[in-house]
Short mmCIF file of C-alpha atoms (C1' of nucleotides) in Angstrom, two decimals:
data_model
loop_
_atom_site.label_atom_id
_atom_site.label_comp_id
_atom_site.label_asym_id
_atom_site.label_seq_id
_atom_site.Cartn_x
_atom_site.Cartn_y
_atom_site.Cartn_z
CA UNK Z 270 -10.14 43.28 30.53
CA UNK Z 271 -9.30 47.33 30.90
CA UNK Z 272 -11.08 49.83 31.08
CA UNK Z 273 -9.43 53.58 30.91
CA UNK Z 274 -10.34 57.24 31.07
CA UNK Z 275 -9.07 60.27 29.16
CA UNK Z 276 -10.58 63.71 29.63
CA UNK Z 277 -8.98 64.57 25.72
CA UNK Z 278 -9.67 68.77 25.37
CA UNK Z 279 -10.92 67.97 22.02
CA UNK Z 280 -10.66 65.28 20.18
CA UNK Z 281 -9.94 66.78 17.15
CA UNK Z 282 -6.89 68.56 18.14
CA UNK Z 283 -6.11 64.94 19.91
CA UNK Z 284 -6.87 62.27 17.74
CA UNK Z 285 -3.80 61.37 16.52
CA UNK Z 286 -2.20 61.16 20.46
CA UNK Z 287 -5.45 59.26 21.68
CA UNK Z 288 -4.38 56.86 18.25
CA UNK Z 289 -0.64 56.44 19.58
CA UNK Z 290 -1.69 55.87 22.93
CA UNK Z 291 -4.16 53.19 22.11
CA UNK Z 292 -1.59 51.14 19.98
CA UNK Z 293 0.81 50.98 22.35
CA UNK Z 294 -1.89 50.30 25.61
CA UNK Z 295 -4.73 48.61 23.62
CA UNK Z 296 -7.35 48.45 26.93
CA UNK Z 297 -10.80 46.94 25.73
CA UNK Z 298 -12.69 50.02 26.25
CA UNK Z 299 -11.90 53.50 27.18
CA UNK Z 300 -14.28 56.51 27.74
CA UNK Z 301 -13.42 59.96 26.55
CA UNK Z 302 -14.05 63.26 27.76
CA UNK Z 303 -14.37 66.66 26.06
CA UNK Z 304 -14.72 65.72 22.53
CA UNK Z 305 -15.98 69.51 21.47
CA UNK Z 306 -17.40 68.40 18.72
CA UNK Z 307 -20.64 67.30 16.87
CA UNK Z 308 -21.47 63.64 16.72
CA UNK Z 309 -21.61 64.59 12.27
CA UNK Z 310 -17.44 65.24 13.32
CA UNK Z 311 -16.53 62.72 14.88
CA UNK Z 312 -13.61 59.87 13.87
CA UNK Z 313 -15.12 56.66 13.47
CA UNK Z 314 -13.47 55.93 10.49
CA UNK Z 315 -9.77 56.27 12.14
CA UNK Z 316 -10.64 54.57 15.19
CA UNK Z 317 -12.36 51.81 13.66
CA UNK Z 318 -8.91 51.10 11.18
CA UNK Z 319 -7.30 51.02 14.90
CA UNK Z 320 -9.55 47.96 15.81
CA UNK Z 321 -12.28 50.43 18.18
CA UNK Z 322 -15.86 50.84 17.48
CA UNK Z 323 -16.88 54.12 19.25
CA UNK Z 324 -20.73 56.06 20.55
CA UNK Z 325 -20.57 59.24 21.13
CA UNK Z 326 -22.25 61.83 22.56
CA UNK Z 327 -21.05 64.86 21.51
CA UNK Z 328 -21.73 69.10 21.47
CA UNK Z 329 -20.31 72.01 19.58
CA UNK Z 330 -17.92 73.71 21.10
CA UNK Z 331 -18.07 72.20 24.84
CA UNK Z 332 -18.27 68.70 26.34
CA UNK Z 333 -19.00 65.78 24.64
CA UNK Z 334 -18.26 62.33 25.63
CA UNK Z 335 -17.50 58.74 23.94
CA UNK Z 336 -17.22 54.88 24.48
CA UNK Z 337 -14.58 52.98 22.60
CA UNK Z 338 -14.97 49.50 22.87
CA UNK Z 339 -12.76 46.65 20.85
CA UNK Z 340 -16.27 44.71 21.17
CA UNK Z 341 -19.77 45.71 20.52
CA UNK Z 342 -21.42 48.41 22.88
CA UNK Z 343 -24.90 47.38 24.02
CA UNK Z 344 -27.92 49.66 25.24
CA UNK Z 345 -26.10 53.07 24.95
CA UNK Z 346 -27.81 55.31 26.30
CA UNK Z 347 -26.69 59.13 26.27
CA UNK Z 348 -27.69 61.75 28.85
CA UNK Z 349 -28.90 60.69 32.23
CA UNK Z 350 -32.12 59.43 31.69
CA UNK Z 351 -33.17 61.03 35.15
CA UNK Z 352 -31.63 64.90 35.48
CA UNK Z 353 -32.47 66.87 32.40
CA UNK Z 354 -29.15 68.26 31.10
CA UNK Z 355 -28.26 70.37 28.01
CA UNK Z 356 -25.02 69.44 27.91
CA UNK Z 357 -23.70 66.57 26.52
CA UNK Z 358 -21.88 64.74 29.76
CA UNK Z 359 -22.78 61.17 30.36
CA UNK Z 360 -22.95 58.21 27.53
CA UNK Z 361 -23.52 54.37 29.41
CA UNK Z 362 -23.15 51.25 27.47
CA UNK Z 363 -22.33 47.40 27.78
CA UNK Z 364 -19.82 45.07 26.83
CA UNK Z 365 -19.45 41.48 26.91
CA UNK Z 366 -16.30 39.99 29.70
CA UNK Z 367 -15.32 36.18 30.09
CA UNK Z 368 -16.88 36.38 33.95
CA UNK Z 369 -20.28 38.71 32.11
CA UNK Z 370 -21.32 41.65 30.48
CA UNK Z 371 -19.76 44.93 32.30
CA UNK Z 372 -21.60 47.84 32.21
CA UNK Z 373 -19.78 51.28 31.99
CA UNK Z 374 -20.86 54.55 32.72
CA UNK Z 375 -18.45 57.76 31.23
CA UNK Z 376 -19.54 61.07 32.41
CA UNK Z 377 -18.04 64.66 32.57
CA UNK Z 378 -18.99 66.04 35.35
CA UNK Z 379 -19.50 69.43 35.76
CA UNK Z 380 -16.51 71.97 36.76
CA UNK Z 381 -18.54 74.16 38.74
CA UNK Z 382 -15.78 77.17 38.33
CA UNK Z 383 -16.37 78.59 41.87
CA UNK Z 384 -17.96 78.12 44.63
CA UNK Z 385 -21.27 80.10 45.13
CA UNK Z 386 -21.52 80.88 42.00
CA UNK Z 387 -24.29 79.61 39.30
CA UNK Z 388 -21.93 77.06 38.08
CA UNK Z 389 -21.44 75.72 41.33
CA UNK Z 390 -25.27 75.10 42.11
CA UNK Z 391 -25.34 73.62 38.46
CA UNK Z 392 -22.66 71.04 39.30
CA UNK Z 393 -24.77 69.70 42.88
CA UNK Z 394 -27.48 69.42 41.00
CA UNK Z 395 -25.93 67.69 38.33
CA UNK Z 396 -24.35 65.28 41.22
CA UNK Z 397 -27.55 64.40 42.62
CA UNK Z 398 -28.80 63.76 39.83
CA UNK Z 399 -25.73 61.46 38.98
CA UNK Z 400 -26.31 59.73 42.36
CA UNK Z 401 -30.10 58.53 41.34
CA UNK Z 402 -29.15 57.62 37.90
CA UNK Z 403 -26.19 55.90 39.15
CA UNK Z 404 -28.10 53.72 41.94
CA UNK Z 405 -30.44 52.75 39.29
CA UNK Z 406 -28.12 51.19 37.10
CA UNK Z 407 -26.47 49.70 39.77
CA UNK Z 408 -29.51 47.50 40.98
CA UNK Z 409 -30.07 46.95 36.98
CA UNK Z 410 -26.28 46.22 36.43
CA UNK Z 411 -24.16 44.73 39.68
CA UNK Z 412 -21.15 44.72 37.58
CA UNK Z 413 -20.87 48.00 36.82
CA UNK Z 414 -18.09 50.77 36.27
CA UNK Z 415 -18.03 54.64 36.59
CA UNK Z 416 -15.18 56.49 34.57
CA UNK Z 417 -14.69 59.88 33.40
CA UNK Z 418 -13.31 63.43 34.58
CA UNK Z 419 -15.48 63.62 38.22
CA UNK Z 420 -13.61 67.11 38.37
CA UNK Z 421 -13.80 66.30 42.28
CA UNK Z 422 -10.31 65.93 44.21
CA UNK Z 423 -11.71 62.97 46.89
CA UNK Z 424 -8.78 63.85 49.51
CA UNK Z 425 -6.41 65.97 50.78
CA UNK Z 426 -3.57 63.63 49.42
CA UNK Z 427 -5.35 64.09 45.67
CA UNK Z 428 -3.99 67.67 45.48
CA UNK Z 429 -0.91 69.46 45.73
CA UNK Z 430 -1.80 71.63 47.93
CA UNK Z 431 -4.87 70.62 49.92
CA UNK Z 432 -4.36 73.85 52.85
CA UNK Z 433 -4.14 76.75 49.99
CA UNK Z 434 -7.01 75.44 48.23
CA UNK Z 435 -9.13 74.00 50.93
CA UNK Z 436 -12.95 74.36 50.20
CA UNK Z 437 -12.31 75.76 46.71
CA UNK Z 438 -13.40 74.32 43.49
CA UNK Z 439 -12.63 70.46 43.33
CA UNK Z 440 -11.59 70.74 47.32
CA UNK Z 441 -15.36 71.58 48.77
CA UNK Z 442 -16.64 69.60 51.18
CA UNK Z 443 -19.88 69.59 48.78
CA UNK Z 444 -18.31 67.88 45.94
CA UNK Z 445 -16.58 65.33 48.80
CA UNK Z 446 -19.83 64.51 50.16
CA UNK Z 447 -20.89 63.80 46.55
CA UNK Z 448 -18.13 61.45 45.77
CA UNK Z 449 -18.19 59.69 48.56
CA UNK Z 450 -21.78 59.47 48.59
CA UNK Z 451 -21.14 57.50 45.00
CA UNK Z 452 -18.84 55.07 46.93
CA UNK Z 453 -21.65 54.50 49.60
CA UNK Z 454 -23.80 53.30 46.33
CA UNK Z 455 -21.22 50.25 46.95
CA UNK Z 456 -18.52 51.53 44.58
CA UNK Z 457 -14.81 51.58 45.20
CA UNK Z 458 -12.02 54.05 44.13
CA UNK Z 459 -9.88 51.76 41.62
CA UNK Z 460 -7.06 53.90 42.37
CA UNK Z 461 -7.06 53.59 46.02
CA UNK Z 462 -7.27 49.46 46.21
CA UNK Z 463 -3.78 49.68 45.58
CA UNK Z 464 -0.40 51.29 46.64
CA UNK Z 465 0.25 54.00 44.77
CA UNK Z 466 3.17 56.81 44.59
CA UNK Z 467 2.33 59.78 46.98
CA UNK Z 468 1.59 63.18 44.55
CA UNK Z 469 -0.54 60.90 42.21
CA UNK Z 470 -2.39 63.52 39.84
CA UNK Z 471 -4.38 63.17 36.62
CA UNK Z 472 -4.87 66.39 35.83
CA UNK Z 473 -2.18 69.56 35.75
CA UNK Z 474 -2.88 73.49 34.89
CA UNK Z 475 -1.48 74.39 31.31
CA UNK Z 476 -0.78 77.80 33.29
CA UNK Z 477 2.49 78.59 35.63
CA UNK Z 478 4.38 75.40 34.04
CA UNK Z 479 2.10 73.24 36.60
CA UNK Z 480 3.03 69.68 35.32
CA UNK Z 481 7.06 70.58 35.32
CA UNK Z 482 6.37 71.27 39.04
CA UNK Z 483 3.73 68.64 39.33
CA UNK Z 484 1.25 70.95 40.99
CA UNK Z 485 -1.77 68.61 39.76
CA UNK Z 486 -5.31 67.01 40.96
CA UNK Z 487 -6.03 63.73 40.96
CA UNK Z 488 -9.71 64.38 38.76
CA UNK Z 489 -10.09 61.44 37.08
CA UNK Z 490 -11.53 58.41 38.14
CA UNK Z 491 -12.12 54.86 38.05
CA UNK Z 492 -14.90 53.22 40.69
CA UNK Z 493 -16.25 49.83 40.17
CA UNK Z 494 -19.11 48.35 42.08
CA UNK Z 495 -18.72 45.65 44.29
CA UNK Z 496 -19.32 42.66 41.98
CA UNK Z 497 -16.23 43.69 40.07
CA UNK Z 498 -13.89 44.58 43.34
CA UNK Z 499 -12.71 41.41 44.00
CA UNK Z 500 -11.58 40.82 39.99
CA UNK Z 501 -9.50 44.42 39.90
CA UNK Z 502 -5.80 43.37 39.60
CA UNK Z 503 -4.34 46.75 38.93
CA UNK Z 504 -5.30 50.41 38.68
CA UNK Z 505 -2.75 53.09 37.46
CA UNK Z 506 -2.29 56.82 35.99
CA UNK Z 507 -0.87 56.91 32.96
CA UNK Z 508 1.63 60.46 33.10
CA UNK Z 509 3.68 59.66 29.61
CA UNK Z 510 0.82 61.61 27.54
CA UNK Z 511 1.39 64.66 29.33
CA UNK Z 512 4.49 65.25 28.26
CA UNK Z 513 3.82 65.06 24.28
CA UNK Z 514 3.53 68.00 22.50
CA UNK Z 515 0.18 69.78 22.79
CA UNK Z 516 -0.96 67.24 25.22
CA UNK Z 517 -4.37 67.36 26.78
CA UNK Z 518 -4.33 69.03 30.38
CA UNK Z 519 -5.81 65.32 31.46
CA UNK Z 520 -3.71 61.76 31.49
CA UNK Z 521 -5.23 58.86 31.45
CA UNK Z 522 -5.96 56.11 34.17
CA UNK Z 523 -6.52 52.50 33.62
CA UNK Z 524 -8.04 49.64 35.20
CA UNK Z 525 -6.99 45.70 35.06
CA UNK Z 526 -10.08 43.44 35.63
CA UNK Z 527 -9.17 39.79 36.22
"C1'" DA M 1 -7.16 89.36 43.72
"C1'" DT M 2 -4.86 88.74 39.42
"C1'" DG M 3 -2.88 86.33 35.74
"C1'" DG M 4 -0.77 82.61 33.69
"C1'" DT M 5 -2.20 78.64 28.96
"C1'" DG M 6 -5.09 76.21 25.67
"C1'" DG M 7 -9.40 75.28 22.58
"C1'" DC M 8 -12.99 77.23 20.04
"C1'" DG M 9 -13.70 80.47 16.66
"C1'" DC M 10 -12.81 85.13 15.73
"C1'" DG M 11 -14.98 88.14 20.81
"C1'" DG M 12 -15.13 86.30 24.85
"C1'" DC M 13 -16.26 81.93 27.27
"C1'" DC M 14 -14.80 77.96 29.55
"C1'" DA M 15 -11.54 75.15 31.83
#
DNA sequence: ATGGTGGCGCGGCCA
């Protein structure tokens, strides 16, 4: 079973990457971020003809998430039942594994754009709010998995340059808190189970050629709750994406259960 | 501190 994450800067400008890339790494589900566009929009037609039946949870303009699953998606549920949000960030469903049903959770969380400002207060609220809805499902699903664009850079070693932007946005010590008070739920950071190259990032500015000098964050995550830690076999970023042609600023990252 | 690049949608906003 995989599971993978791709923050896509609209979908409809990326379709036809996020196709290629699912033929040649067909995971079993993978959660998409920053459709920017209306559920009325979206492709289910072309992703079904590539063996994926998809929810979605989209908005105009901004956000917007979706599930794509190679099996059926049960109890979807869109928005965080427990924060009320008018943006379109979180969509939860469940799929059926050999070892039981999985239940994934694929937010975009809020960028917060600076510290102090409204944004900012916006995206703690947002996380707390996470954090309850999160710990709910947990004690309703054990084996559970949280995906998605956290926009939150865990540790120093998850940006390139940790002392220049040190308690700026993705590098506060309020969004760290935040994350790791997700892995104190029980959760684990995919990622870090396993050895990894140093300068792992998922994410690079389209400005100041930032992926040509790899000056990138490592955004996106994978956690999985402690019923599923002992089945996770692999967990990697995917960079090829990046370097197609109007690529999304995001890569993906995928997960190996069993 | 500013500006740089991209998407949306056609003037800024957001990332």
């Amino acid at each position: 079973m995989r599971i993978a994450t791709w923050n896509v800067n609209s979908l409809s400008v990326r379709l036809p990457q996020v196709l290629e890339w699912l033929a040649a790494n067909p995971v079993d589900v993978l959660g998409l971020q920053e459709l920017k566009l209306t559920d009325d929009k979206f492709p289910h037609e072309a992703l079904a003809e590539a063996g994926y039946q998809a929810v979605a949870f989209g908005q105009k303009t901004y956000n917007g998430v979706a599930l794509l699953s190679r099996t059926e998606l049960k109890d979807v549920v869109r928005a965080n039942p427990q924060f009320a949000d008018e943006q379109s960030r979180i969509i939860a469903g469940t799929v059926a594994s050999p070892a039981g049903d999985i239940r994934v959770i694929n937010c975009y969380f809020v960028n917060g754009q600076e510290p102090g400002s409204d944004k900012f207060a916006y995206k703690l609220r947002w996380l707390a709010g996470l954090d309850a809805y999160v710990k709910a499902e947990l004690a309703l699903h054990p084996r559970l998995v949280l995906v998605g664009d956290f926009n939150v850079a865990p540790e120093d070693r998850d940006s390139y340059d940790p002392d220049g932007l040190r308690e700026t946005i993705h590098h506060t010590s309020e969004e760290r808190n935040a994350f790791q008070a997700l892995l104190n739920l029980g959760l684990s950071d995919a990622y870090r189970m396993f050895e990894q190259p140093e300068k792992s990032y998922s994410w690079w500015d389209y400005r100041m050629l930032g992926f040509q000098k790899n000056r990138g964050l490592r955004i996106d995550h994978i956690l999985v709750s402690e019923a599923l830690k002992g089945s996770v076999s692999a967990c990697t970023i995917d960079r090829a994406p990046r370097k197609n042609k109007q690529p999304s600023d995001h890569t993906p990252v995928v997960v190996t259960l069993g």
